[in-house]
Amino acid sequence: MLWTVLLALLVLLLLQTQLSVCLRELRTGSSSSTAYSSSSSSSSASYNATQQRLPGAIIIGVRKGGTRALLEMLNLHPDVEVAKAEVHYFNVEEHYRRGLAWYRAQMPFTLPGQLTVEKTPGYFAAPQVPARVWDMNPAVRLLLIVRDPAERLVSDYTQVLHNRLSRHKPYQPLEELLLHKGHIDPGYKALQRSLYHQHLARWLEVFPREQIHVVDGDALIRDPFPELRKAERFLDLPPRISPNNFYYNTTKGFYCLLSSGHDKCLDESKGRPHAPLSTQAFKKLCRYFRKPNKLFFEMVGRLFSWC
């Protein structure tokens, strides 16, 4: 009888021990599951925070003024993400009819607090664009990069010429397009794009002057850092771009970018030799721009060393 009782107690003790082990395993498993769930939830929240957002800043022009260089340099900043391609949303009717959802879909994925930047130099001279940009976001920051308008015109022509020749299509010499009976032809489109004061006037009818930051494109090429520091301040970005992000490439003849040990130079179309234009024609062009340039200087409250 005593042995029976002892055996029963021993079995009961073993059962209690086994039950304790099971309960402990259950508690550990529950804890791990909760931790996994929490981690998964955190990851999901982080993923959901990364999304495509409408731009907080737009480089609106000018064409052949250095917009690509400015965009790539701003992209050095850790708080900036840029749209890689020109979107042409506000100045191409087919795109604009697709609506803001389509425009947003062209933007990069960003985290909260990061700034999305888009650049389309065709915006600056398109009359319908300022009001459309305002309707999208009245607080958007606008960057306008300008260079000597005579040099810009020749660069504009050079790009068109290169595109035509690459498609084996003929194109008139620049002097024939620029001059009519020995005088500057005001109807030449590349000339009209260089009348900065006319285009800026339309933007200032919609946006306050302090919402448009003017970048000196010639200075950006000569020494990028000072112009980038001004752009950082305008965009309310902490100063993260430094002189160490740039080095002068003697082969290409302009500055290239350094970031995280990797270098990047603008493509071969940048720094392309200009199409020929006689000294006499260039001087006529410079004289033609004197009054428009003076008006532009007054509008922006600064002078530029142009011809």
PDB file of C-alpha atoms in Angstrom:
ATOM      1  CA  MET A   1       0.000   0.000   0.000  1.00  0.00           C
ATOM      2  CA  LEU A   2       2.805   2.382   0.926  1.00  0.00           C
ATOM      3  CA  TRP A   3       4.569   1.651  -2.361  1.00  0.00           C
ATOM      4  CA  THR A   4       1.394   2.420  -4.266  1.00  0.00           C
ATOM      5  CA  VAL A   5       1.093   5.804  -2.544  1.00  0.00           C
ATOM      6  CA  LEU A   6       4.779   6.637  -3.194  1.00  0.00           C
ATOM      7  CA  LEU A   7       4.423   5.660  -6.850  1.00  0.00           C
ATOM      8  CA  ALA A   8       1.349   7.882  -7.218  1.00  0.00           C
ATOM      9  CA  LEU A   9       3.189  10.842  -5.618  1.00  0.00           C
ATOM     10  CA  LEU A  10       6.141  10.290  -7.947  1.00  0.00           C
ATOM     11  CA  VAL A  11       3.876  10.254 -11.010  1.00  0.00           C
ATOM     12  CA  LEU A  12       2.139  13.450  -9.773  1.00  0.00           C
ATOM     13  CA  LEU A  13       5.506  15.167  -9.273  1.00  0.00           C
ATOM     14  CA  LEU A  14       6.602  14.247 -12.803  1.00  0.00           C
ATOM     15  CA  LEU A  15       3.330  15.551 -14.228  1.00  0.00           C
ATOM     16  CA  GLN A  16       3.728  18.884 -12.373  1.00  0.00           C
ATOM     17  CA  THR A  17       7.303  19.245 -13.664  1.00  0.00           C
ATOM     18  CA  GLN A  18       6.161  18.541 -17.230  1.00  0.00           C
ATOM     19  CA  LEU A  19       3.288  21.015 -16.852  1.00  0.00           C
ATOM     20  CA  SER A  20       5.686  23.724 -15.658  1.00  0.00           C
ATOM     21  CA  VAL A  21       7.951  23.174 -18.668  1.00  0.00           C
ATOM     22  CA  CYS A  22       4.986  23.403 -21.039  1.00  0.00           C
ATOM     23  CA  LEU A  23       3.709  26.611 -19.446  1.00  0.00           C
ATOM     24  CA  ARG A  24       7.177  28.174 -19.636  1.00  0.00           C
ATOM     25  CA  GLU A  25       7.464  27.285 -23.325  1.00  0.00           C
ATOM     26  CA  LEU A  26       4.042  28.732 -23.988  1.00  0.00           C
ATOM     27  CA  ARG A  27       4.980  32.015 -22.284  1.00  0.00           C
ATOM     28  CA  THR A  28       8.279  32.229 -24.208  1.00  0.00           C
ATOM     29  CA  GLY A  29       6.559  31.531 -27.499  1.00  0.00           C
ATOM     30  CA  SER A  30       3.942  34.186 -26.789  1.00  0.00           C
ATOM     31  CA  SER A  31       6.650  36.729 -25.980  1.00  0.00           C
ATOM     32  CA  SER A  32       8.558  35.931 -29.182  1.00  0.00           C
ATOM     33  CA  SER A  33       5.377  36.182 -31.183  1.00  0.00           C
ATOM     34  CA  THR A  34       4.608  39.583 -29.666  1.00  0.00           C
ATOM     35  CA  ALA A  35       8.140  40.785 -30.386  1.00  0.00           C
ATOM     36  CA  TYR A  36       7.931  39.523 -33.954  1.00  0.00           C
ATOM     37  CA  SER A  37       4.543  41.157 -34.373  1.00  0.00           C
ATOM     38  CA  SER A  38       5.886  44.438 -33.002  1.00  0.00           C
ATOM     39  CA  SER A  39       8.938  44.274 -35.279  1.00  0.00           C
ATOM     40  CA  SER A  40       6.786  43.417 -38.258  1.00  0.00           C
ATOM     41  CA  SER A  41       4.417  46.269 -37.431  1.00  0.00           C
ATOM     42  CA  SER A  42       7.350  48.682 -37.128  1.00  0.00           C
ATOM     43  CA  SER A  43       8.741  47.536 -40.479  1.00  0.00           C
ATOM     44  CA  SER A  44       5.340  47.912 -42.067  1.00  0.00           C
ATOM     45  CA  ALA A  45       4.962  51.419 -40.632  1.00  0.00           C
ATOM     46  CA  SER A  46       8.394  52.353 -41.952  1.00  0.00           C
ATOM     47  CA  TYR A  47       7.546  50.979 -45.387  1.00  0.00           C
ATOM     48  CA  ASN A  48       4.213  52.783 -45.446  1.00  0.00           C
ATOM     49  CA  ALA A  49       5.958  56.065 -44.566  1.00  0.00           C
ATOM     50  CA  THR A  50       7.974  55.811 -47.784  1.00  0.00           C
ATOM     51  CA  GLN A  51       5.794  57.120 -50.555  1.00  0.00           C
ATOM     52  CA  GLN A  52       5.684  59.307 -53.626  1.00  0.00           C
ATOM     53  CA  ARG A  53       4.966  62.916 -52.753  1.00  0.00           C
ATOM     54  CA  LEU A  54       4.318  66.034 -54.798  1.00  0.00           C
ATOM     55  CA  PRO A  55       7.440  68.219 -55.112  1.00  0.00           C
ATOM     56  CA  GLY A  56       8.180  70.788 -52.447  1.00  0.00           C
ATOM     57  CA  ALA A  57      10.571  72.525 -54.837  1.00  0.00           C
ATOM     58  CA  ILE A  58      10.751  72.821 -58.623  1.00  0.00           C
ATOM     59  CA  ILE A  59      13.635  73.949 -60.830  1.00  0.00           C
ATOM     60  CA  ILE A  60      11.613  75.893 -63.404  1.00  0.00           C
ATOM     61  CA  GLY A  61      14.412  76.892 -65.813  1.00  0.00           C
ATOM     62  CA  VAL A  62      16.092  78.231 -67.745  1.00  0.00           C
ATOM     63  CA  ARG A  63      16.677  75.891 -70.653  1.00  0.00           C
ATOM     64  CA  LYS A  64      20.446  75.351 -71.186  1.00  0.00           C
ATOM     65  CA  GLY A  65      21.074  77.318 -68.017  1.00  0.00           C
ATOM     66  CA  GLY A  66      22.474  74.468 -65.895  1.00  0.00           C
ATOM     67  CA  THR A  67      19.270  72.889 -64.590  1.00  0.00           C
ATOM     68  CA  ARG A  68      20.652  69.322 -64.739  1.00  0.00           C
ATOM     69  CA  ALA A  69      23.827  70.307 -62.907  1.00  0.00           C
ATOM     70  CA  LEU A  70      21.794  72.066 -60.208  1.00  0.00           C
ATOM     71  CA  LEU A  71      19.492  69.066 -59.773  1.00  0.00           C
ATOM     72  CA  GLU A  72      22.364  66.581 -59.471  1.00  0.00           C
ATOM     73  CA  MET A  73      24.173  68.827 -56.996  1.00  0.00           C
ATOM     74  CA  LEU A  74      21.077  69.247 -54.816  1.00  0.00           C
ATOM     75  CA  ASN A  75      20.699  65.464 -54.891  1.00  0.00           C
ATOM     76  CA  LEU A  76      23.947  65.241 -52.896  1.00  0.00           C
ATOM     77  CA  HIS A  77      21.932  66.365 -49.866  1.00  0.00           C
ATOM     78  CA  PRO A  78      20.635  63.441 -47.754  1.00  0.00           C
ATOM     79  CA  ASP A  79      17.278  65.175 -47.228  1.00  0.00           C
ATOM     80  CA  VAL A  80      16.636  65.603 -50.966  1.00  0.00           C
ATOM     81  CA  GLU A  81      15.250  63.139 -53.492  1.00  0.00           C
ATOM     82  CA  VAL A  82      14.902  64.178 -57.131  1.00  0.00           C
ATOM     83  CA  ALA A  83      12.781  63.141 -60.087  1.00  0.00           C
ATOM     84  CA  LYS A  84      15.336  61.673 -62.483  1.00  0.00           C
ATOM     85  CA  ALA A  85      13.600  62.695 -65.718  1.00  0.00           C
ATOM     86  CA  GLU A  86      12.010  65.960 -66.820  1.00  0.00           C
ATOM     87  CA  VAL A  87       8.291  65.496 -66.216  1.00  0.00           C
ATOM     88  CA  HIS A  88       6.813  68.313 -68.374  1.00  0.00           C
ATOM     89  CA  TYR A  89       3.570  68.056 -66.415  1.00  0.00           C
ATOM     90  CA  PHE A  90       2.560  71.710 -66.324  1.00  0.00           C
ATOM     91  CA  ASN A  91       3.608  72.642 -69.883  1.00  0.00           C
ATOM     92  CA  VAL A  92       2.428  69.615 -71.905  1.00  0.00           C
ATOM     93  CA  GLU A  93      -1.351  69.420 -72.227  1.00  0.00           C
ATOM     94  CA  GLU A  94      -1.418  65.646 -72.648  1.00  0.00           C
ATOM     95  CA  HIS A  95       0.406  65.239 -69.331  1.00  0.00           C
ATOM     96  CA  TYR A  96      -1.572  67.911 -67.489  1.00  0.00           C
ATOM     97  CA  ARG A  97      -4.889  66.287 -68.401  1.00  0.00           C
ATOM     98  CA  ARG A  98      -3.752  63.139 -66.597  1.00  0.00           C
ATOM     99  CA  GLY A  99      -4.019  64.971 -63.281  1.00  0.00           C
ATOM    100  CA  LEU A 100      -2.042  65.202 -60.048  1.00  0.00           C
ATOM    101  CA  ALA A 101      -2.158  61.450 -59.404  1.00  0.00           C
ATOM    102  CA  TRP A 102      -0.148  60.904 -62.582  1.00  0.00           C
ATOM    103  CA  TYR A 103       2.246  63.722 -61.645  1.00  0.00           C
ATOM    104  CA  ARG A 104       2.788  62.261 -58.168  1.00  0.00           C
ATOM    105  CA  ALA A 105       3.519  58.866 -59.720  1.00  0.00           C
ATOM    106  CA  GLN A 106       6.503  60.392 -61.559  1.00  0.00           C
ATOM    107  CA  MET A 107       8.117  61.426 -58.262  1.00  0.00           C
ATOM    108  CA  PRO A 108      10.699  59.436 -56.256  1.00  0.00           C
ATOM    109  CA  PHE A 109       9.810  57.604 -53.040  1.00  0.00           C
ATOM    110  CA  THR A 110      10.651  59.685 -49.961  1.00  0.00           C
ATOM    111  CA  LEU A 111      10.426  59.550 -46.189  1.00  0.00           C
ATOM    112  CA  PRO A 112       8.581  62.188 -44.152  1.00  0.00           C
ATOM    113  CA  GLY A 113      10.843  65.229 -43.852  1.00  0.00           C
ATOM    114  CA  GLN A 114      12.624  64.624 -47.145  1.00  0.00           C
ATOM    115  CA  LEU A 115      12.244  67.177 -49.919  1.00  0.00           C
ATOM    116  CA  THR A 116      11.110  66.104 -53.383  1.00  0.00           C
ATOM    117  CA  VAL A 117      12.591  68.193 -56.210  1.00  0.00           C
ATOM    118  CA  GLU A 118      11.516  68.171 -59.857  1.00  0.00           C
ATOM    119  CA  LYS A 119      13.092  70.056 -62.752  1.00  0.00           C
ATOM    120  CA  THR A 120      11.666  70.905 -66.149  1.00  0.00           C
ATOM    121  CA  PRO A 121      13.340  73.938 -67.773  1.00  0.00           C
ATOM    122  CA  GLY A 122      10.457  74.275 -70.227  1.00  0.00           C
ATOM    123  CA  TYR A 123       8.263  75.562 -67.388  1.00  0.00           C
ATOM    124  CA  PHE A 124       9.878  78.998 -67.214  1.00  0.00           C
ATOM    125  CA  ALA A 125       8.854  80.287 -70.641  1.00  0.00           C
ATOM    126  CA  ALA A 126       5.425  78.592 -70.863  1.00  0.00           C
ATOM    127  CA  PRO A 127       2.679  81.181 -70.115  1.00  0.00           C
ATOM    128  CA  GLN A 128       0.175  78.716 -68.625  1.00  0.00           C
ATOM    129  CA  VAL A 129       2.575  77.170 -66.097  1.00  0.00           C
ATOM    130  CA  PRO A 130       2.766  79.673 -63.166  1.00  0.00           C
ATOM    131  CA  ALA A 131      -0.969  79.495 -62.360  1.00  0.00           C
ATOM    132  CA  ARG A 132      -0.966  75.707 -62.686  1.00  0.00           C
ATOM    133  CA  VAL A 133       1.969  75.355 -60.293  1.00  0.00           C
ATOM    134  CA  TRP A 134       0.226  77.675 -57.828  1.00  0.00           C
ATOM    135  CA  ASP A 135      -2.926  75.540 -57.997  1.00  0.00           C
ATOM    136  CA  MET A 136      -0.822  72.463 -57.207  1.00  0.00           C
ATOM    137  CA  ASN A 137       0.906  74.052 -54.193  1.00  0.00           C
ATOM    138  CA  PRO A 138       0.983  77.815 -53.433  1.00  0.00           C
ATOM    139  CA  ALA A 139       3.873  77.237 -50.994  1.00  0.00           C
ATOM    140  CA  VAL A 140       6.164  75.410 -53.433  1.00  0.00           C
ATOM    141  CA  ARG A 141       9.740  76.734 -53.632  1.00  0.00           C
ATOM    142  CA  LEU A 142      10.918  77.705 -57.120  1.00  0.00           C
ATOM    143  CA  LEU A 143      14.519  77.708 -58.343  1.00  0.00           C
ATOM    144  CA  LEU A 144      15.469  79.643 -61.467  1.00  0.00           C
ATOM    145  CA  ILE A 145      19.018  79.158 -62.749  1.00  0.00           C
ATOM    146  CA  VAL A 146      20.167  81.720 -65.315  1.00  0.00           C
ATOM    147  CA  ARG A 147      23.302  82.311 -67.361  1.00  0.00           C
ATOM    148  CA  ASP A 148      24.479  84.882 -69.889  1.00  0.00           C
ATOM    149  CA  PRO A 149      21.484  84.999 -72.271  1.00  0.00           C
ATOM    150  CA  ALA A 150      23.681  85.268 -75.374  1.00  0.00           C
ATOM    151  CA  GLU A 151      25.703  82.203 -74.348  1.00  0.00           C
ATOM    152  CA  ARG A 152      22.475  80.420 -73.431  1.00  0.00           C
ATOM    153  CA  LEU A 153      21.067  81.089 -76.917  1.00  0.00           C
ATOM    154  CA  VAL A 154      24.139  79.633 -78.636  1.00  0.00           C
ATOM    155  CA  SER A 155      24.016  76.602 -76.340  1.00  0.00           C
ATOM    156  CA  ASP A 156      20.302  76.181 -77.099  1.00  0.00           C
ATOM    157  CA  TYR A 157      20.998  76.212 -80.844  1.00  0.00           C
ATOM    158  CA  THR A 158      23.924  73.797 -80.405  1.00  0.00           C
ATOM    159  CA  GLN A 159      21.707  71.229 -78.696  1.00  0.00           C
ATOM    160  CA  VAL A 160      19.038  71.450 -81.413  1.00  0.00           C
ATOM    161  CA  LEU A 161      21.728  71.208 -84.095  1.00  0.00           C
ATOM    162  CA  HIS A 162      23.221  68.110 -82.474  1.00  0.00           C
ATOM    163  CA  ASN A 163      19.785  66.456 -82.223  1.00  0.00           C
ATOM    164  CA  ARG A 164      19.037  67.212 -85.877  1.00  0.00           C
ATOM    165  CA  LEU A 165      22.386  65.934 -87.107  1.00  0.00           C
ATOM    166  CA  SER A 166      22.053  62.738 -85.044  1.00  0.00           C
ATOM    167  CA  ARG A 167      18.825  62.066 -86.989  1.00  0.00           C
ATOM    168  CA  HIS A 168      20.560  62.948 -90.280  1.00  0.00           C
ATOM    169  CA  LYS A 169      18.376  66.018 -90.735  1.00  0.00           C
ATOM    170  CA  PRO A 170      19.707  69.325 -92.087  1.00  0.00           C
ATOM    171  CA  TYR A 171      19.605  72.517 -90.018  1.00  0.00           C
ATOM    172  CA  GLN A 172      20.277  76.140 -90.870  1.00  0.00           C
ATOM    173  CA  PRO A 173      23.443  77.825 -89.581  1.00  0.00           C
ATOM    174  CA  LEU A 174      22.853  79.860 -86.423  1.00  0.00           C
ATOM    175  CA  GLU A 175      23.624  83.177 -88.094  1.00  0.00           C
ATOM    176  CA  GLU A 176      20.891  82.609 -90.696  1.00  0.00           C
ATOM    177  CA  LEU A 177      18.322  81.952 -87.972  1.00  0.00           C
ATOM    178  CA  LEU A 178      19.475  84.786 -85.746  1.00  0.00           C
ATOM    179  CA  LEU A 179      19.799  87.591 -88.292  1.00  0.00           C
ATOM    180  CA  HIS A 180      17.317  88.953 -90.819  1.00  0.00           C
ATOM    181  CA  LYS A 181      18.724  91.506 -93.276  1.00  0.00           C
ATOM    182  CA  GLY A 182      21.674  92.061 -90.956  1.00  0.00           C
ATOM    183  CA  HIS A 183      19.546  92.693 -87.847  1.00  0.00           C
ATOM    184  CA  ILE A 184      18.592  90.469 -84.907  1.00  0.00           C
ATOM    185  CA  ASP A 185      15.353  88.630 -85.664  1.00  0.00           C
ATOM    186  CA  PRO A 186      13.121  88.973 -82.547  1.00  0.00           C
ATOM    187  CA  GLY A 187      10.975  86.079 -83.780  1.00  0.00           C
ATOM    188  CA  TYR A 188      13.726  83.472 -83.308  1.00  0.00           C
ATOM    189  CA  LYS A 189      12.507  81.153 -80.526  1.00  0.00           C
ATOM    190  CA  ALA A 190      15.901  80.615 -78.920  1.00  0.00           C
ATOM    191  CA  LEU A 191      16.197  84.410 -78.642  1.00  0.00           C
ATOM    192  CA  GLN A 192      12.772  84.670 -77.004  1.00  0.00           C
ATOM    193  CA  ARG A 193      13.751  82.094 -74.370  1.00  0.00           C
ATOM    194  CA  SER A 194      16.627  84.396 -73.343  1.00  0.00           C
ATOM    195  CA  LEU A 195      14.312  87.342 -72.582  1.00  0.00           C
ATOM    196  CA  TYR A 196      14.282  86.455 -68.905  1.00  0.00           C
ATOM    197  CA  HIS A 197      12.431  89.568 -67.739  1.00  0.00           C
ATOM    198  CA  GLN A 198       9.346  88.745 -69.837  1.00  0.00           C
ATOM    199  CA  HIS A 199       8.989  85.225 -68.457  1.00  0.00           C
ATOM    200  CA  LEU A 200       9.808  86.155 -64.857  1.00  0.00           C
ATOM    201  CA  ALA A 201       7.129  88.872 -64.977  1.00  0.00           C
ATOM    202  CA  ARG A 202       4.470  86.190 -65.523  1.00  0.00           C
ATOM    203  CA  TRP A 203       5.731  84.187 -62.534  1.00  0.00           C
ATOM    204  CA  LEU A 204       5.727  87.287 -60.339  1.00  0.00           C
ATOM    205  CA  GLU A 205       2.081  87.882 -61.202  1.00  0.00           C
ATOM    206  CA  VAL A 206       1.364  84.640 -59.336  1.00  0.00           C
ATOM    207  CA  PHE A 207       4.187  84.036 -56.842  1.00  0.00           C
ATOM    208  CA  PRO A 208       5.848  86.451 -54.407  1.00  0.00           C
ATOM    209  CA  ARG A 209       9.459  87.303 -55.234  1.00  0.00           C
ATOM    210  CA  GLU A 210      10.782  85.650 -52.052  1.00  0.00           C
ATOM    211  CA  GLN A 211       9.417  82.298 -53.242  1.00  0.00           C
ATOM    212  CA  ILE A 212      11.689  82.322 -56.311  1.00  0.00           C
ATOM    213  CA  HIS A 213      15.411  81.765 -55.790  1.00  0.00           C
ATOM    214  CA  VAL A 214      17.711  82.838 -58.616  1.00  0.00           C
ATOM    215  CA  VAL A 215      20.860  80.746 -59.090  1.00  0.00           C
ATOM    216  CA  ASP A 216      23.816  82.148 -61.023  1.00  0.00           C
ATOM    217  CA  GLY A 217      24.478  79.391 -63.559  1.00  0.00           C
ATOM    218  CA  ASP A 218      27.835  80.808 -64.639  1.00  0.00           C
ATOM    219  CA  ALA A 219      28.990  80.932 -60.997  1.00  0.00           C
ATOM    220  CA  LEU A 220      27.691  77.391 -60.411  1.00  0.00           C
ATOM    221  CA  ILE A 221      29.999  76.106 -63.151  1.00  0.00           C
ATOM    222  CA  ARG A 222      33.019  78.130 -61.949  1.00  0.00           C
ATOM    223  CA  ASP A 223      32.643  77.243 -58.259  1.00  0.00           C
ATOM    224  CA  PRO A 224      29.581  75.164 -57.291  1.00  0.00           C
ATOM    225  CA  PHE A 225      29.744  75.243 -53.490  1.00  0.00           C
ATOM    226  CA  PRO A 226      28.762  78.892 -52.736  1.00  0.00           C
ATOM    227  CA  GLU A 227      25.686  78.630 -54.988  1.00  0.00           C
ATOM    228  CA  LEU A 228      24.689  75.301 -53.409  1.00  0.00           C
ATOM    229  CA  ARG A 229      24.961  76.768 -49.907  1.00  0.00           C
ATOM    230  CA  LYS A 230      22.578  79.593 -50.905  1.00  0.00           C
ATOM    231  CA  ALA A 231      20.151  77.025 -52.351  1.00  0.00           C
ATOM    232  CA  GLU A 232      20.278  74.988 -49.113  1.00  0.00           C
ATOM    233  CA  ARG A 233      19.326  78.080 -47.112  1.00  0.00           C
ATOM    234  CA  PHE A 234      16.494  78.939 -49.502  1.00  0.00           C
ATOM    235  CA  LEU A 235      15.100  75.396 -49.224  1.00  0.00           C
ATOM    236  CA  ASP A 236      15.415  75.410 -45.405  1.00  0.00           C
ATOM    237  CA  LEU A 237      17.787  72.443 -45.558  1.00  0.00           C
ATOM    238  CA  PRO A 238      20.488  71.866 -42.934  1.00  0.00           C
ATOM    239  CA  PRO A 239      23.956  72.464 -44.431  1.00  0.00           C
ATOM    240  CA  ARG A 240      25.106  69.026 -45.569  1.00  0.00           C
ATOM    241  CA  ILE A 241      26.779  69.744 -48.935  1.00  0.00           C
ATOM    242  CA  SER A 242      30.467  70.665 -48.607  1.00  0.00           C
ATOM    243  CA  PRO A 243      33.363  71.681 -50.892  1.00  0.00           C
ATOM    244  CA  ASN A 244      34.582  68.084 -50.567  1.00  0.00           C
ATOM    245  CA  ASN A 245      31.609  66.993 -52.697  1.00  0.00           C
ATOM    246  CA  PHE A 246      33.205  68.562 -55.791  1.00  0.00           C
ATOM    247  CA  TYR A 247      36.383  68.126 -57.775  1.00  0.00           C
ATOM    248  CA  TYR A 248      37.494  69.774 -60.995  1.00  0.00           C
ATOM    249  CA  ASN A 249      37.822  67.386 -63.932  1.00  0.00           C
ATOM    250  CA  THR A 250      40.524  68.847 -66.168  1.00  0.00           C
ATOM    251  CA  THR A 251      39.604  66.525 -69.044  1.00  0.00           C
ATOM    252  CA  LYS A 252      35.952  67.573 -69.114  1.00  0.00           C
ATOM    253  CA  GLY A 253      36.627  71.163 -68.098  1.00  0.00           C
ATOM    254  CA  PHE A 254      34.028  71.355 -65.315  1.00  0.00           C
ATOM    255  CA  TYR A 255      33.345  70.152 -61.793  1.00  0.00           C
ATOM    256  CA  CYS A 256      32.237  66.595 -61.055  1.00  0.00           C
ATOM    257  CA  LEU A 257      30.500  65.312 -57.917  1.00  0.00           C
ATOM    258  CA  LEU A 258      31.733  63.135 -55.059  1.00  0.00           C
ATOM    259  CA  SER A 259      29.390  61.306 -52.686  1.00  0.00           C
ATOM    260  CA  SER A 260      30.088  58.325 -50.395  1.00  0.00           C
ATOM    261  CA  GLY A 261      33.338  57.614 -52.201  1.00  0.00           C
ATOM    262  CA  HIS A 262      31.707  57.551 -55.644  1.00  0.00           C
ATOM    263  CA  ASP A 263      32.213  60.192 -58.305  1.00  0.00           C
ATOM    264  CA  LYS A 264      29.744  61.326 -60.940  1.00  0.00           C
ATOM    265  CA  CYS A 265      30.192  63.615 -63.914  1.00  0.00           C
ATOM    266  CA  LEU A 266      27.456  65.056 -66.085  1.00  0.00           C
ATOM    267  CA  ASP A 267      26.986  63.330 -69.437  1.00  0.00           C
ATOM    268  CA  GLU A 268      28.881  64.110 -72.616  1.00  0.00           C
ATOM    269  CA  SER A 269      26.271  66.640 -73.794  1.00  0.00           C
ATOM    270  CA  LYS A 270      27.455  69.001 -71.055  1.00  0.00           C
ATOM    271  CA  GLY A 271      30.376  71.142 -72.080  1.00  0.00           C
ATOM    272  CA  ARG A 272      29.774  70.392 -75.766  1.00  0.00           C
ATOM    273  CA  PRO A 273      31.629  72.926 -78.011  1.00  0.00           C
ATOM    274  CA  HIS A 274      29.319  75.704 -79.186  1.00  0.00           C
ATOM    275  CA  ALA A 275      28.241  76.030 -82.784  1.00  0.00           C
ATOM    276  CA  PRO A 276      30.170  78.770 -84.620  1.00  0.00           C
ATOM    277  CA  LEU A 277      28.899  82.341 -84.597  1.00  0.00           C
ATOM    278  CA  SER A 278      30.837  85.284 -85.990  1.00  0.00           C
ATOM    279  CA  THR A 279      32.217  87.887 -83.593  1.00  0.00           C
ATOM    280  CA  GLN A 280      30.164  90.561 -85.330  1.00  0.00           C
ATOM    281  CA  ALA A 281      26.891  88.625 -84.921  1.00  0.00           C
ATOM    282  CA  PHE A 282      27.684  87.860 -81.269  1.00  0.00           C
ATOM    283  CA  LYS A 283      28.288  91.561 -80.581  1.00  0.00           C
ATOM    284  CA  LYS A 284      24.931  92.417 -82.149  1.00  0.00           C
ATOM    285  CA  LEU A 285      23.332  89.815 -79.898  1.00  0.00           C
ATOM    286  CA  CYS A 286      24.962  91.311 -76.809  1.00  0.00           C
ATOM    287  CA  ARG A 287      23.753  94.797 -77.726  1.00  0.00           C
ATOM    288  CA  TYR A 288      20.229  93.450 -78.279  1.00  0.00           C
ATOM    289  CA  PHE A 289      20.174  91.960 -74.761  1.00  0.00           C
ATOM    290  CA  ARG A 290      21.379  95.080 -72.918  1.00  0.00           C
ATOM    291  CA  LYS A 291      17.949  96.512 -72.195  1.00  0.00           C
ATOM    292  CA  PRO A 292      16.219  93.157 -71.429  1.00  0.00           C
ATOM    293  CA  ASN A 293      19.086  92.248 -69.101  1.00  0.00           C
ATOM    294  CA  LYS A 294      18.824  95.586 -67.266  1.00  0.00           C
ATOM    295  CA  LEU A 295      15.104  94.990 -66.710  1.00  0.00           C
ATOM    296  CA  PHE A 296      15.826  91.511 -65.368  1.00  0.00           C
ATOM    297  CA  PHE A 297      18.514  92.821 -62.995  1.00  0.00           C
ATOM    298  CA  GLU A 298      16.017  95.315 -61.585  1.00  0.00           C
ATOM    299  CA  MET A 299      13.409  92.594 -61.089  1.00  0.00           C
ATOM    300  CA  VAL A 300      15.719  90.274 -59.148  1.00  0.00           C
ATOM    301  CA  GLY A 301      17.673  92.997 -57.342  1.00  0.00           C
ATOM    302  CA  ARG A 302      21.145  91.860 -58.418  1.00  0.00           C
ATOM    303  CA  LEU A 303      23.630  92.230 -61.262  1.00  0.00           C
ATOM    304  CA  PHE A 304      25.230  89.543 -63.402  1.00  0.00           C
ATOM    305  CA  SER A 305      28.455  89.775 -65.423  1.00  0.00           C
ATOM    306  CA  TRP A 306      26.925  89.188 -68.844  1.00  0.00           C
ATOM    307  CA  CYS A 307      28.050  90.499 -72.221  1.00  0.00           C
TER     308      CYS A 307
END
